[in-house]
Amino acid sequence: DIQMTQSPSSVSASVGDRVTVTCRASQGISSWLAWYQQKPGKAPNLLIYAASTLQSGVPSRFSGSGSGTDFTLTISSLQPEDFATYYCQQTNSFSVTFGQGTKVEIK
Amino acid sequence: QLQLQESGPGLVKPSETLSLTCTVSGGSISTSSYYWGWIRQSPGKGLEWIGNIYYSGGTYYNPSLKSRVTMSVDTSKNQFSLKLSSVAAADTAVYFCARLSQLLHYGFDIWGQGTVVTVSS
């Protein structure tokens, strides 16, 4: 099975800060990677797919990069509504794995 | 606008079988570009993929749950279902159904609101 490791597990940041979350796959997954945002009591929301393609309706301050085993989610200027937990997800050979999540908290 | 809605018992006894249904509205489940999945989230924990099903019935399960999971699809009712056997307290979670899109490089683009299932006697 492919394991996904996110870092950090949590980050404290202020409005306007640039925030970066990293996701590492235990083996190469090309660009089969998605990022989600989840707020308490809600279902996850797809932000980015194919490692770097912004889902329709997602603000441009979100961006993704990487391929192979190392991936990054960047929020260029953190907004109040961005405080949430972020998950990466890989799909390889029809098996899906999520990272353990990164909580973005208010500093 | 496509919507997904989970339904089923909120309380299941240990060793019994958990059964949930996801009803798809606003679109057809029988669309070639999509799979339909179940994901769960234990209290205070992360997301765990359970499995995916295609409208023709093909299934893919999480290896760690495969021995206990059965997924099925009813295209006439626009529904797909999950059965998880021999449940224990560790299966207590919010269960989400979601659409997995081939068009979006296999991202889950539409989710149900989730349903809480508690395993307790």
CSV table of C-alpha atoms in Angstrom, one decimal:
chain,number,residue,atom,x,y,z
A,1,ASP,CA,0.0,0.0,0.0
A,2,ILE,CA,1.1,3.6,-0.7
A,3,GLN,CA,1.4,5.6,2.5
A,4,MET,CA,1.0,9.4,2.5
A,5,THR,CA,2.9,11.5,5.1
A,6,GLN,CA,1.9,15.1,5.7
A,7,SER,CA,3.9,17.7,7.5
A,8,PRO,CA,3.6,19.6,9.7
A,9,SER,CA,0.6,18.0,11.6
A,10,SER,CA,-0.4,21.5,12.6
A,11,VAL,CA,0.7,25.1,11.9
A,12,SER,CA,-0.1,28.4,13.6
A,13,ALA,CA,-0.3,31.3,11.3
A,14,SER,CA,-1.7,34.8,11.0
A,15,VAL,CA,-4.0,36.3,8.4
A,16,GLY,CA,-1.9,37.3,5.5
A,17,ASP,CA,0.8,34.7,6.1
A,18,ARG,CA,2.1,32.3,3.4
A,19,VAL,CA,1.5,28.7,4.5
A,20,THR,CA,3.0,25.6,3.0
A,21,VAL,CA,1.9,22.0,3.7
A,22,THR,CA,4.0,19.1,2.4
A,23,CYS,CA,2.8,15.6,1.4
A,24,ARG,CA,5.2,12.7,0.7
A,25,ALA,CA,4.2,9.4,-0.9
A,26,SER,CA,6.0,6.2,0.0
A,27,GLN,CA,6.4,5.5,-3.7
A,28,GLY,CA,6.0,7.4,-6.9
A,29,ILE,CA,2.5,8.4,-7.8
A,30,SER,CA,3.2,10.7,-10.8
A,31,SER,CA,0.6,13.5,-10.4
A,32,TRP,CA,-2.2,11.4,-9.0
A,33,LEU,CA,-2.6,13.7,-6.0
A,34,ALA,CA,-5.5,15.8,-4.6
A,35,TRP,CA,-5.8,18.3,-1.8
A,36,TYR,CA,-8.9,18.9,0.4
A,37,GLN,CA,-10.0,21.4,3.0
A,38,GLN,CA,-12.2,20.3,5.8
A,39,LYS,CA,-13.9,22.5,8.4
A,40,PRO,CA,-15.3,21.2,11.6
A,41,GLY,CA,-18.6,19.2,11.2
A,42,LYS,CA,-18.4,19.5,7.4
A,43,ALA,CA,-17.4,17.2,4.5
A,44,PRO,CA,-14.1,17.8,2.9
A,45,ASN,CA,-13.9,20.1,-0.1
A,46,LEU,CA,-11.7,19.4,-3.1
A,47,LEU,CA,-9.2,22.2,-3.7
A,48,ILE,CA,-6.7,20.8,-6.1
A,49,TYR,CA,-6.4,17.7,-8.3
A,50,ALA,CA,-3.7,16.3,-10.6
A,51,ALA,CA,-1.3,17.8,-8.1
A,52,SER,CA,-1.5,21.4,-9.4
A,53,THR,CA,-4.9,22.0,-11.0
A,54,LEU,CA,-7.3,24.3,-9.1
A,55,GLN,CA,-10.8,23.0,-8.8
A,56,SER,CA,-13.5,25.3,-10.1
A,57,GLY,CA,-14.5,28.0,-7.7
A,58,VAL,CA,-11.4,27.6,-5.5
A,59,PRO,CA,-9.6,31.0,-4.8
A,60,SER,CA,-6.3,31.5,-6.6
A,61,ARG,CA,-4.4,32.0,-3.4
A,62,PHE,CA,-4.4,28.2,-3.2
A,63,SER,CA,-1.8,26.4,-5.3
A,64,GLY,CA,-0.3,22.9,-5.6
A,65,SER,CA,3.0,21.6,-6.9
A,66,GLY,CA,5.0,18.4,-7.2
A,67,SER,CA,5.2,15.1,-8.8
A,68,GLY,CA,6.5,11.6,-8.1
A,69,THR,CA,6.8,11.4,-4.3
A,70,ASP,CA,6.9,15.0,-3.0
A,71,PHE,CA,4.0,17.5,-3.2
A,72,THR,CA,3.2,20.9,-1.7
A,73,LEU,CA,0.0,22.9,-1.0
A,74,THR,CA,0.6,26.6,-0.6
A,75,ILE,CA,-1.8,29.3,0.6
A,76,SER,CA,-0.2,32.5,-0.6
A,77,SER,CA,-2.0,34.9,1.8
A,78,LEU,CA,-4.0,33.2,4.5
A,79,GLN,CA,-7.6,34.5,5.0
A,80,PRO,CA,-9.8,34.0,8.0
A,81,GLU,CA,-11.9,31.4,6.2
A,82,ASP,CA,-8.8,29.3,5.5
A,83,PHE,CA,-8.4,28.1,9.1
A,84,ALA,CA,-9.2,24.4,8.6
A,85,THR,CA,-7.6,21.0,8.3
A,86,TYR,CA,-6.0,20.1,5.0
A,87,TYR,CA,-5.6,16.5,3.6
A,88,CYS,CA,-3.7,15.1,0.7
A,89,GLN,CA,-5.0,12.1,-1.2
A,90,GLN,CA,-3.5,9.8,-3.7
A,91,THR,CA,-5.2,7.4,-6.1
A,92,ASN,CA,-3.0,4.8,-7.7
A,93,SER,CA,-4.3,1.6,-9.3
A,94,PHE,CA,-7.7,2.4,-7.9
A,95,SER,CA,-6.5,2.3,-4.3
A,96,VAL,CA,-6.9,5.5,-2.4
A,97,THR,CA,-5.0,6.8,0.6
A,98,PHE,CA,-5.3,10.0,2.6
A,99,GLY,CA,-2.6,11.8,4.5
A,100,GLN,CA,-3.1,12.3,8.2
A,101,GLY,CA,-4.1,15.9,7.9
A,102,THR,CA,-2.6,19.3,8.7
A,103,LYS,CA,-4.5,21.7,10.9
A,104,VAL,CA,-4.0,25.4,10.2
A,105,GLU,CA,-4.7,27.3,13.3
A,106,ILE,CA,-4.9,31.0,14.2
A,107,LYS,CA,-1.7,32.4,15.7
B,1,GLN,CA,-26.8,20.1,-9.2
B,2,LEU,CA,-25.7,16.7,-8.1
B,3,GLN,CA,-26.2,15.8,-4.5
B,4,LEU,CA,-25.4,12.8,-2.3
B,5,GLN,CA,-27.2,11.8,0.9
B,6,GLU,CA,-26.3,9.1,3.3
B,7,SER,CA,-28.9,7.1,5.2
B,8,GLY,CA,-28.9,4.2,7.7
B,9,PRO,CA,-29.0,3.3,11.3
B,10,GLY,CA,-27.0,5.6,13.6
B,11,LEU,CA,-26.4,2.9,16.2
B,12,VAL,CA,-25.1,-0.6,15.5
B,13,LYS,CA,-24.3,-3.3,18.1
B,14,PRO,CA,-20.8,-4.9,18.2
B,15,SER,CA,-20.4,-7.9,16.0
B,16,GLU,CA,-23.3,-6.9,13.8
B,17,THR,CA,-23.3,-5.5,10.3
B,18,LEU,CA,-23.4,-1.8,9.5
B,19,SER,CA,-25.5,-1.0,6.5
B,20,LEU,CA,-25.6,2.4,4.8
B,21,THR,CA,-27.1,3.7,1.6
B,22,CYS,CA,-26.1,6.8,-0.5
B,23,THR,CA,-28.8,8.3,-2.7
B,24,VAL,CA,-27.7,10.3,-5.7
B,25,SER,CA,-30.0,13.1,-6.8
B,26,GLY,CA,-29.7,15.7,-9.6
B,27,GLY,CA,-27.9,13.3,-11.9
B,28,SER,CA,-27.4,9.7,-12.9
B,29,ILE,CA,-25.2,7.2,-11.1
B,30,SER,CA,-24.8,5.4,-14.4
B,31,THR,CA,-22.2,7.8,-15.8
B,32,SER,CA,-19.0,6.5,-17.3
B,33,SER,CA,-16.6,9.1,-15.9
B,34,TYR,CA,-17.3,8.5,-12.2
B,35,TYR,CA,-16.8,6.0,-9.4
B,36,TRP,CA,-18.8,6.2,-6.1
B,37,GLY,CA,-17.0,5.9,-2.8
B,38,TRP,CA,-17.3,5.6,0.9
B,39,ILE,CA,-14.9,7.3,3.3
B,40,ARG,CA,-15.1,7.4,7.1
B,41,GLN,CA,-13.7,9.6,9.8
B,42,SER,CA,-13.3,8.4,13.4
B,43,PRO,CA,-13.9,11.1,16.1
B,44,GLY,CA,-11.0,13.6,16.1
B,45,LYS,CA,-9.2,11.6,13.4
B,46,GLY,CA,-8.3,11.8,9.8
B,47,LEU,CA,-10.0,10.4,6.7
B,48,GLU,CA,-10.0,6.7,5.9
B,49,TRP,CA,-11.0,5.4,2.4
B,50,ILE,CA,-13.3,2.4,2.6
B,51,GLY,CA,-13.9,1.6,-1.1
B,52,ASN,CA,-15.2,2.6,-4.5
B,53,ILE,CA,-17.8,1.1,-6.8
B,54,TYR,CA,-18.5,1.7,-10.5
B,55,TYR,CA,-22.1,1.8,-11.8
B,56,SER,CA,-21.5,-1.6,-13.5
B,57,GLY,CA,-20.7,-3.1,-10.1
B,58,GLY,CA,-16.9,-3.3,-10.2
B,59,THR,CA,-15.4,-2.7,-6.7
B,60,TYR,CA,-12.1,-1.6,-5.1
B,61,TYR,CA,-11.7,-1.9,-1.4
B,62,ASN,CA,-9.2,-0.7,1.3
B,63,PRO,CA,-7.0,-3.8,1.9
B,64,SER,CA,-7.3,-3.3,5.6
B,65,LEU,CA,-11.1,-3.5,5.5
B,66,LYS,CA,-11.5,-5.8,2.5
B,67,SER,CA,-12.5,-8.9,4.5
B,68,ARG,CA,-15.5,-7.1,6.1
B,69,VAL,CA,-16.7,-4.7,3.3
B,70,THR,CA,-19.3,-5.3,0.6
B,71,MET,CA,-20.4,-2.5,-1.7
B,72,SER,CA,-23.2,-2.7,-4.2
B,73,VAL,CA,-25.1,-0.4,-6.6
B,74,ASP,CA,-28.7,-0.1,-7.6
B,75,THR,CA,-28.9,1.9,-10.8
B,76,SER,CA,-32.7,1.8,-10.9
B,77,LYS,CA,-32.9,3.6,-7.5
B,78,ASN,CA,-29.7,5.8,-8.2
B,79,GLN,CA,-28.2,4.4,-5.0
B,80,PHE,CA,-25.1,2.7,-3.8
B,81,SER,CA,-24.6,0.9,-0.5
B,82,LEU,CA,-22.1,-0.2,2.0
B,83,LYS,CA,-22.1,-3.2,4.3
B,84,LEU,CA,-19.4,-3.5,7.0
B,85,SER,CA,-19.6,-6.8,9.0
B,86,SER,CA,-18.4,-7.7,12.4
B,87,VAL,CA,-18.3,-4.1,13.6
B,88,ALA,CA,-16.5,-3.0,16.8
B,89,ALA,CA,-16.1,0.2,18.7
B,90,ALA,CA,-13.2,1.2,16.3
B,91,ASP,CA,-15.8,1.4,13.5
B,92,THR,CA,-17.6,4.3,15.2
B,93,ALA,CA,-17.2,7.2,12.8
B,94,VAL,CA,-18.8,9.7,10.5
B,95,TYR,CA,-19.4,7.9,7.2
B,96,PHE,CA,-19.3,9.9,4.0
B,97,CYS,CA,-20.3,8.9,0.5
B,98,ALA,CA,-18.6,10.8,-2.4
B,99,ARG,CA,-18.2,10.9,-6.2
B,100,LEU,CA,-14.7,10.0,-7.5
B,101,SER,CA,-14.2,11.8,-10.8
B,102,GLN,CA,-11.9,10.4,-13.6
B,103,LEU,CA,-12.2,13.8,-15.2
B,104,LEU,CA,-10.6,15.4,-12.1
B,105,HIS,CA,-7.7,12.9,-12.0
B,106,TYR,CA,-9.6,10.8,-9.4
B,107,GLY,CA,-10.5,13.4,-6.9
B,108,PHE,CA,-13.6,13.2,-4.8
B,109,ASP,CA,-15.5,16.3,-6.1
B,110,ILE,CA,-18.9,15.9,-4.5
B,111,TRP,CA,-19.6,14.6,-1.0
B,112,GLY,CA,-22.6,13.8,1.1
B,113,GLN,CA,-22.9,15.6,4.5
B,114,GLY,CA,-21.9,12.5,6.3
B,115,THR,CA,-23.8,10.3,8.8
B,116,VAL,CA,-22.7,9.4,12.3
B,117,VAL,CA,-22.6,5.7,13.1
B,118,THR,CA,-21.9,4.6,16.7
B,119,VAL,CA,-21.0,1.0,17.5
B,120,SER,CA,-22.3,0.3,21.0
B,121,SER,CA,-24.3,-2.3,22.9
